[in-house]
């Protein structure tokens, strides 16, 4: 990895708001084993961070007869449309030039994928990614081409820079104050009534990134990966770390060997920490979420503060997985 410190010389961070909790946070440390059980009956949806509104939306789609692909798309659209979620879609923090650029990918139960990178002006990049999957012979479309494609598919061009995001960027320009970055990228995995799993991932990327920078989220195997023989995994955090270790693919391959989701996520974080020992000093975050095809799920992160949302027919839960530091 090129030094994160070097990267921090031009990337400044911000602390982003989380969606307020509506049900109790459940921690492994709480000892509430039954509540904290790491498996659920299908249908089930698992997402990075407190994206319970997204996992609930995904389950609702499935309960109304939708597929896992419909479900993960609907789930990702929740934070994409939310101006208060400043890491995804509309209201996302812009790059260092003040321009909002979005990345997203989606993967179906056959392992087919669609992805958009460096997309501007479109509120729902996940839906454009699905169009790439379904309407083109390609996997990934970028920048101007992605925008042209989106418009040709009927998506409306919109201004995605909210007043709040613009003010945050203006303050960043003024402050020139380097702070740790908090990412709330949504990665979401769902298994439908037929037992099919699909995944999606959507982000506005690192706050105040270089113009043109693309992170892990739209890269199949880095930000998200699904294989219906095994399960799926998705990621949030400093995308360069997942890009250089292909963490989501790694987790799925570890689960293929029979390793449980929690442990597989831990092993993917261990891989990062072994590769970049300087991260033991802190300052970086990666959080993984994984779901195997049996409905067992788990997560792990480098640092504290990470959580995963889990919904099934009966309940929405927020679970705090273990972390490497501290
Ligand atoms: N994980 C989101 C990004 O680094 O862009």
XYZ file of C-alpha atoms and ligand atoms in Angstrom:
331
model
C 0.000 0.000 0.000
C 1.173 3.492 -0.736
C 1.399 5.124 2.667
C -1.953 6.129 4.181
C -0.086 9.022 5.755
C 0.818 10.258 2.292
C -2.785 9.884 1.264
C -3.862 11.873 4.265
C -1.763 14.755 2.915
C -4.482 15.456 0.432
C -7.493 13.726 1.905
C -9.109 15.273 4.904
C -11.863 13.614 6.790
C -15.020 14.322 8.634
C -17.114 12.633 11.243
C -20.388 11.684 9.661
C -23.763 11.287 11.322
C -25.248 7.826 11.756
C -28.911 6.937 11.368
C -30.397 7.021 14.844
C -30.988 3.644 16.423
C -34.532 2.411 16.860
C -33.736 -0.938 18.459
C -31.032 -1.825 20.968
C -27.456 -2.263 19.856
C -26.414 -5.814 20.559
C -22.802 -6.482 21.317
C -21.028 -9.796 21.597
C -19.724 -8.432 24.889
C -23.289 -8.072 26.176
C -23.557 -11.835 26.620
C -27.078 -11.772 25.159
C -26.329 -14.887 23.178
C -29.845 -15.568 21.952
C -30.367 -12.003 20.797
C -26.896 -11.906 19.354
C -27.169 -15.226 17.553
C -25.166 -15.097 14.355
C -27.731 -16.787 12.158
C -31.268 -16.248 11.013
C -33.933 -17.946 8.956
C -34.330 -16.837 5.352
C -35.148 -14.295 4.125
C -32.331 -12.338 5.690
C -30.510 -9.106 4.840
C -27.192 -7.957 6.309
C -25.585 -4.551 5.765
C -22.585 -2.561 6.861
C -23.199 0.056 9.578
C -26.556 0.979 11.084
C -28.377 0.548 7.828
C -31.391 -1.120 9.440
C -33.764 0.971 7.351
C -32.026 -0.491 4.298
C -32.086 -4.110 5.517
C -35.751 -3.677 6.485
C -36.537 -2.281 3.006
C -34.752 -5.291 1.485
C -36.773 -7.772 3.564
C -40.027 -5.951 2.775
C -39.294 -6.308 -0.949
C -38.705 -10.046 -0.524
C -41.848 -10.493 1.582
C -43.822 -8.872 -1.228
C -42.453 -11.474 -3.671
C -39.345 -9.648 -4.883
C -36.027 -11.324 -5.601
C -32.785 -10.926 -3.662
C -31.591 -8.663 -6.490
C -34.650 -6.414 -6.094
C -34.027 -6.477 -2.352
C -30.388 -5.363 -2.337
C -31.133 -2.666 -4.897
C -34.025 -1.371 -2.774
C -31.837 -1.521 0.332
C -28.985 0.464 -1.223
C -31.430 3.065 -2.512
C -32.390 3.975 1.065
C -29.133 5.760 2.046
C -28.634 6.870 -1.580
C -31.813 8.971 -1.309
C -31.102 10.205 2.223
C -29.449 13.668 2.251
C -28.430 13.087 5.882
C -26.285 10.132 4.905
C -23.211 12.002 3.766
C -21.289 8.957 2.501
C -23.715 7.603 -0.069
C -25.645 9.052 -3.029
C -27.549 12.339 -2.708
C -25.950 14.473 0.010
C -22.655 12.569 -0.174
C -19.577 14.630 0.623
C -17.837 15.805 -2.542
C -14.280 15.345 -3.724
C -11.604 17.945 -3.073
C -12.853 19.972 -6.049
C -16.364 20.117 -4.571
C -17.841 17.569 -6.995
C -19.952 14.602 -5.844
C -18.836 11.401 -7.595
C -20.421 8.035 -6.860
C -19.400 4.374 -7.108
C -21.656 1.324 -6.897
C -21.886 -2.329 -7.829
C -24.431 -5.118 -7.732
C -24.124 -8.886 -8.150
C -26.824 -11.474 -8.814
C -27.240 -15.117 -7.814
C -25.501 -16.287 -11.002
C -22.379 -14.273 -10.208
C -23.162 -11.677 -12.873
C -22.158 -8.158 -11.923
C -22.791 -4.553 -12.899
C -20.805 -1.577 -11.712
C -20.506 2.174 -12.160
C -17.588 4.311 -11.078
C -16.952 8.048 -10.926
C -20.600 8.716 -11.765
C -21.939 12.245 -11.354
C -25.479 13.704 -11.166
C -27.405 10.438 -10.697
C -29.036 9.885 -7.311
C -29.245 6.104 -7.531
C -25.976 4.680 -8.865
C -27.004 1.207 -7.660
C -29.888 1.209 -10.127
C -27.530 2.267 -12.922
C -25.208 -0.595 -11.895
C -28.166 -2.973 -12.201
C -28.847 -1.634 -15.698
C -25.193 -2.282 -16.576
C -25.678 -5.870 -15.373
C -28.956 -6.412 -17.198
C -28.706 -4.253 -20.312
C -25.060 -4.353 -21.394
C -22.442 -7.003 -22.143
C -20.091 -5.188 -19.727
C -19.432 -5.244 -16.007
C -18.104 -1.751 -15.282
C -18.825 1.648 -16.848
C -17.137 4.813 -15.683
C -17.449 8.597 -15.603
C -18.946 10.378 -18.614
C -19.793 7.057 -20.252
C -21.663 5.913 -17.146
C -23.581 9.191 -17.052
C -24.473 8.971 -20.749
C -25.611 5.383 -20.240
C -27.701 6.338 -17.199
C -29.421 9.165 -19.102
C -30.059 6.827 -22.053
C -31.773 4.463 -19.598
C -34.085 7.219 -18.370
C -32.277 8.329 -15.213
C -32.651 12.025 -14.418
C -29.634 14.296 -14.003
C -29.756 16.007 -10.607
C -27.634 18.220 -8.422
C -26.381 15.869 -5.700
C -24.454 18.482 -3.677
C -26.681 19.496 -0.777
C -26.139 22.765 1.094
C -24.873 20.800 4.083
C -22.299 18.866 2.032
C -21.207 22.067 0.279
C -20.738 23.811 3.641
C -18.692 20.860 4.944
C -16.503 21.033 1.849
C -16.083 24.842 2.166
C -15.047 24.352 5.791
C -12.620 21.636 4.741
C -11.074 23.973 2.182
C -10.819 26.731 4.808
C -9.582 24.585 7.717
C -6.952 22.555 5.964
C -7.227 20.382 9.065
C -6.402 16.702 8.601
C -8.674 14.424 10.607
C -9.502 10.740 10.532
C -12.144 9.775 8.036
C -15.352 8.013 8.927
C -17.010 6.054 6.108
C -20.566 4.833 6.017
C -20.509 3.071 2.663
C -23.427 0.680 2.385
C -22.683 -2.904 1.473
C -25.768 -5.120 1.615
C -26.341 -8.858 1.138
C -29.713 -10.604 1.026
C -31.063 -14.130 0.721
C -34.597 -14.395 -0.641
C -37.336 -16.976 -0.039
C -35.865 -19.205 -2.757
C -32.495 -19.210 -0.982
C -30.796 -17.043 -3.623
C -28.231 -14.498 -2.489
C -27.388 -11.164 -4.138
C -25.275 -8.204 -3.026
C -24.904 -4.480 -3.588
C -22.551 -1.722 -2.541
C -22.874 2.061 -2.947
C -20.811 5.042 -1.835
C -19.737 8.604 -2.494
C -16.252 7.407 -1.523
C -13.739 9.087 0.717
C -14.707 12.598 1.665
C -12.635 15.190 -0.237
C -10.817 12.557 -2.266
C -8.811 13.453 -5.367
C -11.023 14.127 -8.361
C -11.240 10.856 -10.284
C -10.371 8.630 -7.326
C -12.308 5.354 -7.269
C -12.387 3.164 -4.173
C -13.222 -0.454 -3.458
C -17.009 -0.188 -3.526
C -17.607 -0.663 -7.291
C -14.816 -3.233 -7.667
C -16.166 -6.782 -7.668
C -14.263 -8.780 -5.056
C -13.032 -5.703 -3.187
C -16.163 -3.845 -2.017
C -18.550 -6.778 -2.451
C -18.627 -10.341 -3.694
C -21.284 -13.041 -3.856
C -21.066 -16.711 -4.815
C -24.271 -18.669 -4.302
C -22.357 -21.885 -3.600
C -20.899 -20.208 -0.516
C -22.204 -16.777 0.481
C -21.252 -13.141 0.198
C -19.226 -10.376 1.783
C -19.086 -6.597 1.599
C -16.883 -3.845 2.919
C -16.742 -0.300 4.215
C -13.839 1.928 5.151
C -10.557 2.986 3.565
C -11.097 1.548 0.115
C -7.450 1.390 -0.869
C -6.958 -1.315 1.787
C -9.698 -3.518 0.348
C -8.555 -2.835 -3.208
C -5.072 -4.056 -2.411
C -6.265 -7.193 -0.582
C -9.537 -8.024 -2.418
C -11.116 -8.526 0.987
C -14.668 -9.436 -0.025
C -13.470 -12.126 -2.427
C -11.057 -13.391 0.213
C -13.850 -13.715 2.794
C -16.029 -15.712 0.399
C -13.113 -18.006 -0.414
C -12.418 -18.513 3.305
C -16.090 -19.349 3.884
C -15.829 -21.844 1.006
C -13.339 -23.713 3.184
C -15.958 -23.949 5.946
C -14.840 -20.941 7.972
C -17.686 -19.064 9.701
C -18.491 -15.510 8.568
C -17.182 -13.800 11.743
C -13.864 -15.635 11.547
C -13.535 -15.132 7.788
C -14.026 -11.360 8.253
C -11.424 -11.393 11.029
C -8.953 -13.238 8.790
C -9.453 -10.638 6.038
C -8.733 -7.843 8.538
C -5.707 -9.804 9.826
C -4.456 -9.938 6.226
C -4.642 -6.139 6.013
C -2.898 -5.682 9.360
C -0.133 -8.089 8.366
C 0.389 -6.342 5.048
C 0.342 -2.841 6.540
C 1.725 -3.129 10.119
C 1.858 0.664 10.388
C -1.945 0.592 10.739
C -1.515 -0.853 14.257
C -0.925 2.760 15.327
C -4.532 3.492 14.341
C -6.019 6.008 11.953
C -7.516 3.571 9.437
C -10.818 1.752 9.378
C -12.140 -1.201 7.440
C -15.336 -3.037 8.363
C -16.517 -6.244 6.735
C -19.909 -7.959 6.811
C -20.445 -11.510 5.603
C -23.398 -13.848 5.172
C -23.151 -17.485 4.197
C -25.767 -19.249 2.144
C -27.052 -21.019 5.290
C -28.003 -17.646 6.813
C -25.069 -17.383 9.220
C -23.590 -13.888 9.319
C -20.760 -11.984 10.922
C -18.433 -9.045 10.725
C -15.128 -7.669 11.911
C -13.371 -4.306 11.715
C -9.954 -2.782 12.247
C -11.136 -0.256 14.811
C -14.035 0.204 17.187
C -17.207 2.008 16.167
C -18.299 -0.380 13.444
C -21.653 -2.164 13.414
C -23.711 -4.335 11.101
C -27.465 -4.277 10.500
C -29.350 -7.551 10.231
C -33.028 -7.961 9.347
C -35.223 -10.976 8.923
C -38.993 -11.437 8.879
C -39.308 -10.721 12.586
C -36.764 -8.133 13.632
C -34.090 -5.584 12.792
C -30.899 -5.885 14.785
C -27.744 -3.839 15.107
C -24.730 -5.942 15.997
C -21.309 -4.752 17.064
C -18.685 -7.198 15.789
C -15.250 -7.530 17.324
C -12.398 -5.359 16.139
C -8.633 -5.667 15.810
C -7.386 -2.615 17.704
C -7.956 -1.885 21.353
N -15.056 2.251 0.953
C -15.418 3.367 0.198
C -14.301 4.032 -0.466
O -13.155 3.909 -0.014
O -14.516 4.705 -1.445
